[in-house]
Short mmCIF file of C-alpha atoms and ligand atoms in Angstrom, two decimals:
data_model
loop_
_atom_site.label_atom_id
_atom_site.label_comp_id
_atom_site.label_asym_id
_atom_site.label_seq_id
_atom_site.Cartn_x
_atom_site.Cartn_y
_atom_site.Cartn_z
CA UNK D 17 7.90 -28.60 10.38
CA UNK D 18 10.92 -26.49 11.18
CA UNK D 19 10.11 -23.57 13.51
CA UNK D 20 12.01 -20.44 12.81
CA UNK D 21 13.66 -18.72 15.84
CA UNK D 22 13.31 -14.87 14.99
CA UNK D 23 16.43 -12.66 16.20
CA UNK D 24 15.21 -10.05 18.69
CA UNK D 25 14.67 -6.56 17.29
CA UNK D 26 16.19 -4.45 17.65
CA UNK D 27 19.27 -5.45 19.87
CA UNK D 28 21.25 -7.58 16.87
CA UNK D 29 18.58 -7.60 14.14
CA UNK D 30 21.05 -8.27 11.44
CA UNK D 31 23.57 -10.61 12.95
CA UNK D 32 22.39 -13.64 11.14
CA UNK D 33 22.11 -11.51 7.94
CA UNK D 34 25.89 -11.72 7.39
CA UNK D 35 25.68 -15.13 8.49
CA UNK D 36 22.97 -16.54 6.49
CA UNK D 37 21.92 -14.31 4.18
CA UNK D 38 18.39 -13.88 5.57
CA UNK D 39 17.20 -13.02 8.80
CA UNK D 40 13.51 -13.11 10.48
CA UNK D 41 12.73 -10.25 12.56
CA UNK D 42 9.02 -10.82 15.00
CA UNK D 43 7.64 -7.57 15.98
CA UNK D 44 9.14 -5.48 13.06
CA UNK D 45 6.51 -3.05 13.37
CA UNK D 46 3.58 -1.95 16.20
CA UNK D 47 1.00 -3.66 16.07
CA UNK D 48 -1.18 -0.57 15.77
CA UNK D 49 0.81 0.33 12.68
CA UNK D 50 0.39 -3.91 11.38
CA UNK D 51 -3.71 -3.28 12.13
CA UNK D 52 -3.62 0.35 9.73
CA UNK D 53 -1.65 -1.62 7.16
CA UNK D 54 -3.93 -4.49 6.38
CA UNK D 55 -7.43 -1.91 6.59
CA UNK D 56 -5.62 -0.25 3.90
CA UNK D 57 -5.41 -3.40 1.69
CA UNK D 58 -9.06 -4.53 2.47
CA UNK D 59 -10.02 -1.29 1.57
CA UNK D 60 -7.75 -1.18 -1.32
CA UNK D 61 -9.48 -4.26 -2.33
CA UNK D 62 -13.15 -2.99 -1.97
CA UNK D 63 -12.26 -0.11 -3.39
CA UNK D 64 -10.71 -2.42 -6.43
CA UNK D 65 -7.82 -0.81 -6.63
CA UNK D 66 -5.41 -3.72 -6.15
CA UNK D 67 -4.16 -4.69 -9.36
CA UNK D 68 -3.48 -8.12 -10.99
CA UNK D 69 0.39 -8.61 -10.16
CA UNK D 70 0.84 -10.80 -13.30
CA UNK D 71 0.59 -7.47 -15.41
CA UNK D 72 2.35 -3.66 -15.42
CA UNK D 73 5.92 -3.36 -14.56
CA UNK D 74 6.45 -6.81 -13.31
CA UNK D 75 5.37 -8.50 -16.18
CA UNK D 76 8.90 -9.45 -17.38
CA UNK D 77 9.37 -11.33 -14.67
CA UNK D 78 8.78 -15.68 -15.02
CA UNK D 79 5.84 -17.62 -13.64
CA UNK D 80 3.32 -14.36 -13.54
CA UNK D 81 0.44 -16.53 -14.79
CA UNK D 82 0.88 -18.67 -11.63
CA UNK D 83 1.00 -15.72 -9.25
CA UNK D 84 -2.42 -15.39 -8.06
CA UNK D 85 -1.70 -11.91 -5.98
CA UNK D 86 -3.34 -8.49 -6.55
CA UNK D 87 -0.50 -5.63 -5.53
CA UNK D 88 -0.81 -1.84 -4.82
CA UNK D 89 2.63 -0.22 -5.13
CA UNK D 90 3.32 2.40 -2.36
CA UNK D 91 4.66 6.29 -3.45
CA UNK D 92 6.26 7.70 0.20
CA UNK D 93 5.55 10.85 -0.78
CA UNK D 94 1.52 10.16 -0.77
CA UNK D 95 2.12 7.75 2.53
CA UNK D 96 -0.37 7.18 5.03
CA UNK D 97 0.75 7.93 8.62
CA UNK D 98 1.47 4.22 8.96
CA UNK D 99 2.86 3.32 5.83
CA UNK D 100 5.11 6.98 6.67
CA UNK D 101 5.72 4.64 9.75
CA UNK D 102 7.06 1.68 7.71
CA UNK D 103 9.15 3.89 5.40
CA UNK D 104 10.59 5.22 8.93
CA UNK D 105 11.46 1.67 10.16
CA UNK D 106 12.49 0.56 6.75
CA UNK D 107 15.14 3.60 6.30
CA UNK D 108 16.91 2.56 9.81
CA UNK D 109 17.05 -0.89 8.39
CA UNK D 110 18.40 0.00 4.76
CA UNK D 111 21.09 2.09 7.17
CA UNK D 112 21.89 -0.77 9.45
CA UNK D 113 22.55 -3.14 6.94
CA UNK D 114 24.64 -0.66 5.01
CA UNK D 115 26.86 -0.41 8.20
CA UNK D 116 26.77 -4.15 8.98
CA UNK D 117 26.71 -5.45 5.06
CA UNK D 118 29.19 -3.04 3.37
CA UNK D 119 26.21 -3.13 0.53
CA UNK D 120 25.54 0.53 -0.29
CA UNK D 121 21.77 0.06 -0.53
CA UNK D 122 20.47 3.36 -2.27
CA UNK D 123 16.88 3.41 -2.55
CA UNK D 124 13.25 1.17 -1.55
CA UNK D 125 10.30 0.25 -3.84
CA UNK D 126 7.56 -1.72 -2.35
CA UNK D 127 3.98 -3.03 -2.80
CA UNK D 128 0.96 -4.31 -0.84
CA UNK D 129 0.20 -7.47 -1.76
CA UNK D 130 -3.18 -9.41 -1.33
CA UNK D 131 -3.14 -13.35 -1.56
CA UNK D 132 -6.87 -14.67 -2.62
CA UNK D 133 -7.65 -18.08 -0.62
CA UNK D 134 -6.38 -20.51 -3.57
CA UNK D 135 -3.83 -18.37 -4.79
CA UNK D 136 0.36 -19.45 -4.28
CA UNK D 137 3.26 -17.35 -6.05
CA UNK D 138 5.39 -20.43 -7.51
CA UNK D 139 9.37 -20.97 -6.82
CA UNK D 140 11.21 -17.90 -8.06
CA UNK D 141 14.00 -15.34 -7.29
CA UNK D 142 13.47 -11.64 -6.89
CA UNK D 143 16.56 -10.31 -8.57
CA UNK D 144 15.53 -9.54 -12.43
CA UNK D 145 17.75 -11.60 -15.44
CA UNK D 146 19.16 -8.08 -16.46
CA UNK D 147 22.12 -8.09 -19.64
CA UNK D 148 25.77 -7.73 -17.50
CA UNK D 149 26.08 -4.33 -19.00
CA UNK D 150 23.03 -2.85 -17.61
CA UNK D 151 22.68 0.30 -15.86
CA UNK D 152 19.40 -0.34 -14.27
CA UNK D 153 19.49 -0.24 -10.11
CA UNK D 154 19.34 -4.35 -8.71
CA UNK D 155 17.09 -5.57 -6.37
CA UNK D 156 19.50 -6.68 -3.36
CA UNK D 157 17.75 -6.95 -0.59
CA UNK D 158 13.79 -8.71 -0.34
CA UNK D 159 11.97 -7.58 2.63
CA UNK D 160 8.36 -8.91 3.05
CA UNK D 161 6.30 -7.83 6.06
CA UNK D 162 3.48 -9.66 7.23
CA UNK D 163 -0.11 -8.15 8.25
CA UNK D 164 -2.13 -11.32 9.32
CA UNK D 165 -3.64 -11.20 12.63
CA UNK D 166 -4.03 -14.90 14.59
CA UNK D 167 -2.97 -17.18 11.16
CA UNK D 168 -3.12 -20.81 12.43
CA UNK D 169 -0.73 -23.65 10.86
CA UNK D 170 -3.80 -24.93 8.49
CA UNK D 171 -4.28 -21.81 6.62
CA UNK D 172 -1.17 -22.61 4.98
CA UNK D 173 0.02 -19.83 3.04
CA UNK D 174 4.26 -20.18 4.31
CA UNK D 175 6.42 -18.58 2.55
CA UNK D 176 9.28 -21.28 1.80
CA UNK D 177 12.90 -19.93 1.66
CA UNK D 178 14.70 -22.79 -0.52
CA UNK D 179 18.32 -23.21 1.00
CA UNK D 180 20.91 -25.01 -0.62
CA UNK D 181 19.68 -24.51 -4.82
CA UNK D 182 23.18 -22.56 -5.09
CA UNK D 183 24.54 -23.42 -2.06
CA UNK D 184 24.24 -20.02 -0.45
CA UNK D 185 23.89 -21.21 3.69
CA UNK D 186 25.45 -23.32 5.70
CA UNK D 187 22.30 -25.08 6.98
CA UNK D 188 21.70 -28.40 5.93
CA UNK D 189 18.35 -28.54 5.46
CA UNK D 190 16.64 -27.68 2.21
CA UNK D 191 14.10 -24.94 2.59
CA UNK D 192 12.46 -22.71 5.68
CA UNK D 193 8.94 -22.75 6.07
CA UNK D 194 7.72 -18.98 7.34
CA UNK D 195 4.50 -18.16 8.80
CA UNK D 196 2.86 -14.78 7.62
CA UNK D 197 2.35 -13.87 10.81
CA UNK D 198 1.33 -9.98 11.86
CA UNK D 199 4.26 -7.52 12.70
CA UNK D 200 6.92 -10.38 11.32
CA UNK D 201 9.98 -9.31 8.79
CA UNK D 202 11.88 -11.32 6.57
CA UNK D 203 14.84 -10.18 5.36
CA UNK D 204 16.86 -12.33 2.50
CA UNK D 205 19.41 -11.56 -0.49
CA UNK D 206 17.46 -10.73 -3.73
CA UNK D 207 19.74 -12.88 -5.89
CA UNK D 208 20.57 -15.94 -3.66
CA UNK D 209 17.22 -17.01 -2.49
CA UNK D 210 14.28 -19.23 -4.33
CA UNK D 211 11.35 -18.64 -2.77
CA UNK D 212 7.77 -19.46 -2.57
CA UNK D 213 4.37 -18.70 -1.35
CA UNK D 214 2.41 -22.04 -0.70
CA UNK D 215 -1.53 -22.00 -1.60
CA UNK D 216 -3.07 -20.35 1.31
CA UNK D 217 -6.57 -21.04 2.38
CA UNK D 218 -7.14 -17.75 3.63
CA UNK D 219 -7.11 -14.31 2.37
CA UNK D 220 -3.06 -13.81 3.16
CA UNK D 221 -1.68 -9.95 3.18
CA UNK D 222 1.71 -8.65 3.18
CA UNK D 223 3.81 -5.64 2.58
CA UNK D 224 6.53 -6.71 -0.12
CA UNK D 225 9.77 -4.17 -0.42
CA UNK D 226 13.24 -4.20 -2.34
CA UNK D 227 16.51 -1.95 -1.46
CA UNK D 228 17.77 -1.85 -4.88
CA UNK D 229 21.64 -0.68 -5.48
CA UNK D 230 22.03 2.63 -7.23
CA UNK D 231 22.06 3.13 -11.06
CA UNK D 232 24.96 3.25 -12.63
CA UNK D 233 25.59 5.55 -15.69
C1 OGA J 12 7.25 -11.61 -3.84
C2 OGA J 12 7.25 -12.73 -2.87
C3 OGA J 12 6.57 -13.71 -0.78
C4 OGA J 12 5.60 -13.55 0.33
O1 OGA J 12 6.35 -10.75 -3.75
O2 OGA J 12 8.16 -11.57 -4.69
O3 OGA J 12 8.01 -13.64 -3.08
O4 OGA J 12 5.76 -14.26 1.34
N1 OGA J 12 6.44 -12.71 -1.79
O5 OGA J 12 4.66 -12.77 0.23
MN1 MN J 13 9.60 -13.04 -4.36
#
Protein backbone atom coordinates (compact mmCIF):
# COMPACT_ATOMS: atom_id res chain seq x y z
CA UNK A 1 0.00 0.00 0.00
CA UNK A 2 1.02 3.53 -0.85
CA UNK A 3 1.69 5.66 2.25
CA UNK A 4 0.64 9.22 1.96
CA UNK A 5 3.23 11.87 3.04
CA UNK A 6 0.99 14.70 4.66
CA UNK A 7 2.35 18.41 3.98
CA UNK A 8 3.13 20.07 7.31
CA UNK A 9 0.48 22.46 8.63
CA UNK A 10 0.58 25.08 8.66
CA UNK A 11 3.94 26.27 7.04
CA UNK A 12 2.83 25.38 3.12
CA UNK A 13 -0.47 23.56 3.72
CA UNK A 14 -1.68 24.17 0.24
CA UNK A 15 1.36 23.87 -1.94
CA UNK A 16 0.46 20.56 -3.37
CA UNK A 17 -3.16 21.81 -3.77
CA UNK A 18 -2.21 23.76 -6.92
CA UNK A 19 -0.11 20.98 -7.79
CA UNK A 20 -2.30 18.08 -7.44
CA UNK A 21 -5.46 19.05 -6.78
CA UNK A 22 -5.68 17.50 -3.30
CA UNK A 23 -3.63 17.84 -0.43
CA UNK A 24 -3.46 15.81 3.08
CA UNK A 25 -2.98 17.88 6.01
CA UNK A 26 -1.99 15.52 9.68
CA UNK A 27 -2.80 17.46 12.68
CA UNK A 28 -5.53 19.73 11.09
CA UNK A 29 -7.08 20.22 14.31
CA UNK A 30 -6.07 19.70 18.37
CA UNK A 31 -6.49 16.82 19.41
CA UNK A 32 -8.63 18.04 22.29
CA UNK A 33 -10.92 19.61 19.71
CA UNK A 34 -10.67 15.80 17.42
CA UNK A 35 -11.71 14.02 21.10
CA UNK A 36 -15.05 16.78 21.51
CA UNK A 37 -15.86 16.07 17.88
CA UNK A 38 -16.31 12.35 17.85
CA UNK A 39 -18.31 12.44 21.71
CA UNK A 40 -20.58 14.57 19.82
CA UNK A 41 -21.28 11.91 17.12
CA UNK A 42 -21.51 8.97 19.66
CA UNK A 43 -23.79 10.96 21.42
CA UNK A 44 -25.51 12.06 18.36
CA UNK A 45 -25.89 8.47 17.71
CA UNK A 46 -27.35 7.43 21.18
CA UNK A 47 -29.28 10.13 21.15
CA UNK A 48 -30.53 8.85 17.43
CA UNK A 49 -30.25 11.81 15.95
CA UNK A 50 -27.92 10.88 13.07
CA UNK A 51 -29.90 10.50 10.12
CA UNK A 52 -29.84 7.94 7.22
CA UNK A 53 -27.56 9.86 4.56
CA UNK A 54 -29.33 8.03 1.66
CA UNK A 55 -32.43 10.38 2.34
CA UNK A 56 -33.17 14.48 2.79
CA UNK A 57 -31.26 16.87 0.73
CA UNK A 58 -28.76 14.50 -0.62
CA UNK A 59 -31.02 12.22 -2.04
CA UNK A 60 -30.45 13.36 -5.67
CA UNK A 61 -27.28 12.38 -5.53
CA UNK A 62 -26.23 8.48 -7.28
CA UNK A 63 -25.39 5.34 -5.34
CA UNK A 64 -27.37 6.55 -1.92
CA UNK A 65 -28.70 3.01 -1.43
CA UNK A 66 -25.04 1.84 -1.17
CA UNK A 67 -24.01 4.53 1.28
CA UNK A 68 -24.32 2.94 4.54
CA UNK A 69 -23.52 6.39 6.65
CA UNK A 70 -25.82 8.16 9.15
CA UNK A 71 -24.96 12.22 8.89
CA UNK A 72 -25.81 15.19 11.22
CA UNK A 73 -25.43 18.45 9.28
CA UNK A 74 -23.74 21.25 11.37
CA UNK A 75 -25.59 25.07 11.63
CA UNK A 76 -22.38 27.49 12.92
CA UNK A 77 -24.61 29.55 14.41
CA UNK A 78 -25.79 26.66 17.06
CA UNK A 79 -21.87 25.38 17.14
CA UNK A 80 -20.40 23.73 19.95
CA UNK A 81 -17.16 25.34 21.25
CA UNK A 82 -15.29 22.78 19.18
CA UNK A 83 -17.17 22.54 16.19
CA UNK A 84 -16.96 26.89 16.64
CA UNK A 85 -13.23 25.65 16.64
CA UNK A 86 -13.46 23.82 13.27
CA UNK A 87 -15.50 26.58 11.61
CA UNK A 88 -12.42 28.84 12.92
CA UNK A 89 -9.78 26.58 11.25
CA UNK A 90 -11.95 25.94 8.28
CA UNK A 91 -12.48 29.89 7.52
CA UNK A 92 -8.45 30.41 7.48
CA UNK A 93 -8.38 27.55 5.08
CA UNK A 94 -11.35 28.69 2.70
CA UNK A 95 -9.06 32.18 2.88
CA UNK A 96 -5.79 30.54 2.10
CA UNK A 97 -6.87 28.75 -0.72
CA UNK A 98 -8.67 31.78 -2.07
CA UNK A 99 -5.22 33.57 -2.00
CA UNK A 100 -3.24 30.57 -3.28
CA UNK A 101 -6.18 29.09 -5.78
CA UNK A 102 -7.61 32.30 -7.33
CA UNK A 103 -11.09 30.23 -6.59
CA UNK A 104 -13.35 32.74 -4.82
CA UNK A 105 -14.74 30.16 -2.38
CA UNK A 106 -17.88 31.92 -0.77
CA UNK A 107 -19.42 29.86 1.77
CA UNK A 108 -19.05 26.06 3.89
CA UNK A 109 -21.75 23.39 4.50
CA UNK A 110 -20.74 20.35 6.35
CA UNK A 111 -21.93 17.18 8.15
CA UNK A 112 -20.86 14.59 10.75
CA UNK A 113 -20.79 11.50 9.40
CA UNK A 114 -20.94 8.03 11.20
CA UNK A 115 -19.70 4.83 9.24
CA UNK A 116 -21.48 1.50 10.84
CA UNK A 117 -18.81 -1.52 10.84
CA UNK A 118 -20.03 -3.05 7.32
CA UNK A 119 -20.94 0.04 5.83
CA UNK A 120 -18.61 1.62 2.49
CA UNK A 121 -19.86 4.83 0.46
CA UNK A 122 -19.26 3.41 -3.25
CA UNK A 123 -17.04 5.34 -6.09
CA UNK A 124 -18.56 8.76 -6.64
CA UNK A 125 -17.81 12.52 -7.13
CA UNK A 126 -18.99 15.26 -4.83
CA UNK A 127 -19.81 17.95 -7.32
CA UNK A 128 -23.78 17.60 -8.12
CA UNK A 129 -24.85 16.91 -12.20
CA UNK A 130 -26.48 20.48 -12.12
CA UNK A 131 -28.17 21.86 -15.88
CA UNK A 132 -25.15 24.47 -17.33
CA UNK A 133 -27.55 27.26 -16.74
CA UNK A 134 -27.97 26.84 -13.13
CA UNK A 135 -27.72 29.37 -10.54
CA UNK A 136 -27.29 27.11 -7.63
CA UNK A 137 -23.71 27.66 -5.59
CA UNK A 138 -21.07 24.37 -6.69
CA UNK A 139 -19.43 22.32 -4.43
CA UNK A 140 -15.56 23.11 -5.22
CA UNK A 141 -13.71 22.15 -2.68
CA UNK A 142 -14.27 18.46 -0.46
CA UNK A 143 -12.77 18.63 2.87
CA UNK A 144 -13.22 15.51 5.12
CA UNK A 145 -11.74 15.50 8.62
CA UNK A 146 -11.08 12.51 10.43
CA UNK A 147 -12.02 11.77 14.28
CA UNK A 148 -10.69 8.13 14.83
CA UNK A 149 -8.41 7.68 17.64
CA UNK A 150 -5.53 4.66 17.19
CA UNK A 151 -7.29 3.07 13.66
CA UNK A 152 -4.96 0.17 12.72
CA UNK A 153 -4.44 -0.92 8.87
CA UNK A 154 -7.12 -3.96 9.36
CA UNK A 155 -10.03 -1.89 10.23
CA UNK A 156 -10.04 -0.90 6.76
CA UNK A 157 -12.28 1.84 6.20
CA UNK A 158 -9.55 4.13 3.56
CA UNK A 159 -10.87 6.50 1.83
CA UNK A 160 -9.53 5.87 -1.89
CA UNK A 161 -8.84 9.05 -3.99
CA UNK A 162 -9.05 7.55 -7.72
CA UNK A 163 -6.30 9.44 -9.82
CA UNK A 164 -6.13 9.32 -13.36
CA UNK A 165 -10.37 8.59 -14.31
CA UNK A 166 -10.06 12.17 -16.12
CA UNK A 167 -6.65 12.56 -16.01
CA UNK A 168 -6.59 15.30 -13.42
CA UNK A 169 -2.71 14.54 -11.66
CA UNK A 170 0.34 13.92 -12.79
CA UNK A 171 0.95 10.81 -10.65
CA UNK A 172 1.02 7.67 -12.26
CA UNK A 173 -0.54 5.57 -10.09
CA UNK A 174 -4.26 4.97 -10.05
CA UNK A 175 -5.81 5.77 -6.73
CA UNK A 176 -4.53 6.94 -2.96
CA UNK A 177 -5.44 4.91 -0.20
CA UNK A 178 -6.14 7.40 3.07
CA UNK A 179 -6.32 6.35 6.54
CA UNK A 180 -9.13 8.03 8.71
CA UNK A 181 -6.89 8.79 11.10
CA UNK A 182 -7.74 11.47 14.17
CA UNK A 183 -6.85 15.23 13.56
CA UNK A 184 -6.07 14.31 9.60
CA UNK A 185 -7.55 16.68 6.59
CA UNK A 186 -8.06 15.94 3.17
CA UNK A 187 -8.45 18.44 0.91
CA UNK A 188 -9.43 17.58 -2.98
CA UNK A 189 -11.38 19.38 -5.99
CA UNK A 190 -15.17 18.61 -5.77
CA UNK A 191 -15.44 17.96 -9.52
CA UNK A 192 -12.12 16.18 -10.44
CA UNK A 193 -11.93 13.50 -7.88
CA UNK A 194 -13.77 9.82 -7.66
CA UNK A 195 -13.68 8.76 -4.46
CA UNK A 196 -14.50 6.05 -2.11
CA UNK A 197 -14.93 4.84 1.35
CA UNK A 198 -13.86 1.06 1.57
CA UNK A 199 -16.06 -1.27 4.04
CA UNK A 200 -14.69 -0.53 7.38
CA UNK A 201 -14.77 -3.00 10.17
CA UNK A 202 -15.08 -0.53 12.72
CA UNK A 203 -17.39 2.15 13.66
CA UNK A 204 -15.44 4.97 11.30
CA UNK A 205 -16.32 8.90 12.09
CA UNK A 206 -15.57 11.91 10.19
CA UNK A 207 -16.41 15.49 9.74
CA UNK A 208 -17.39 15.93 5.91
CA UNK A 209 -17.40 19.82 4.55
CA UNK A 210 -17.81 21.61 1.03
CA UNK A 211 -16.69 25.41 0.10
CA UNK A 212 -19.23 25.87 -2.47
CA UNK A 213 -18.78 28.99 -5.08
CA UNK A 214 -21.34 31.73 -4.70
CA UNK A 215 -24.81 31.77 -6.39
CA UNK A 216 -25.18 33.39 -9.26
CA UNK A 217 -28.41 35.32 -10.17
C1 LIG B 1 -18.59 12.00 1.27
C2 LIG B 1 -17.34 11.19 1.23
C3 LIG B 1 -15.44 10.21 2.32
C4 LIG B 1 -14.88 9.88 3.66
O1 LIG B 1 -19.14 12.19 2.37
O2 LIG B 1 -19.00 12.47 0.20
O3 LIG B 1 -16.93 10.87 0.15
O4 LIG B 1 -13.70 9.50 3.71
N1 LIG B 1 -16.71 10.84 2.38
O5 LIG B 1 -15.59 9.97 4.66
MN1 LIG C 1 -17.69 12.14 -1.38
Amino acid sequence: MLTVTPTPHPSHPLSQMAENGFCVLDNFISPDTVLCLAAEISALNSDDKMQAARTGRLAATVNLKLRGDSIHWLDENQASLAQLTYFKEMESLRCQLNQQLYLGLHSLECHLALYPIGSAYPKHLDRFQLHDDSHLAQRQISCILYLNQDWLAEDGGYLRLHLNDDGVTMLNIAHLDIAPIAGRLIVFLSDSFYHEVLPTHRARMSLTAWFLNRQTH
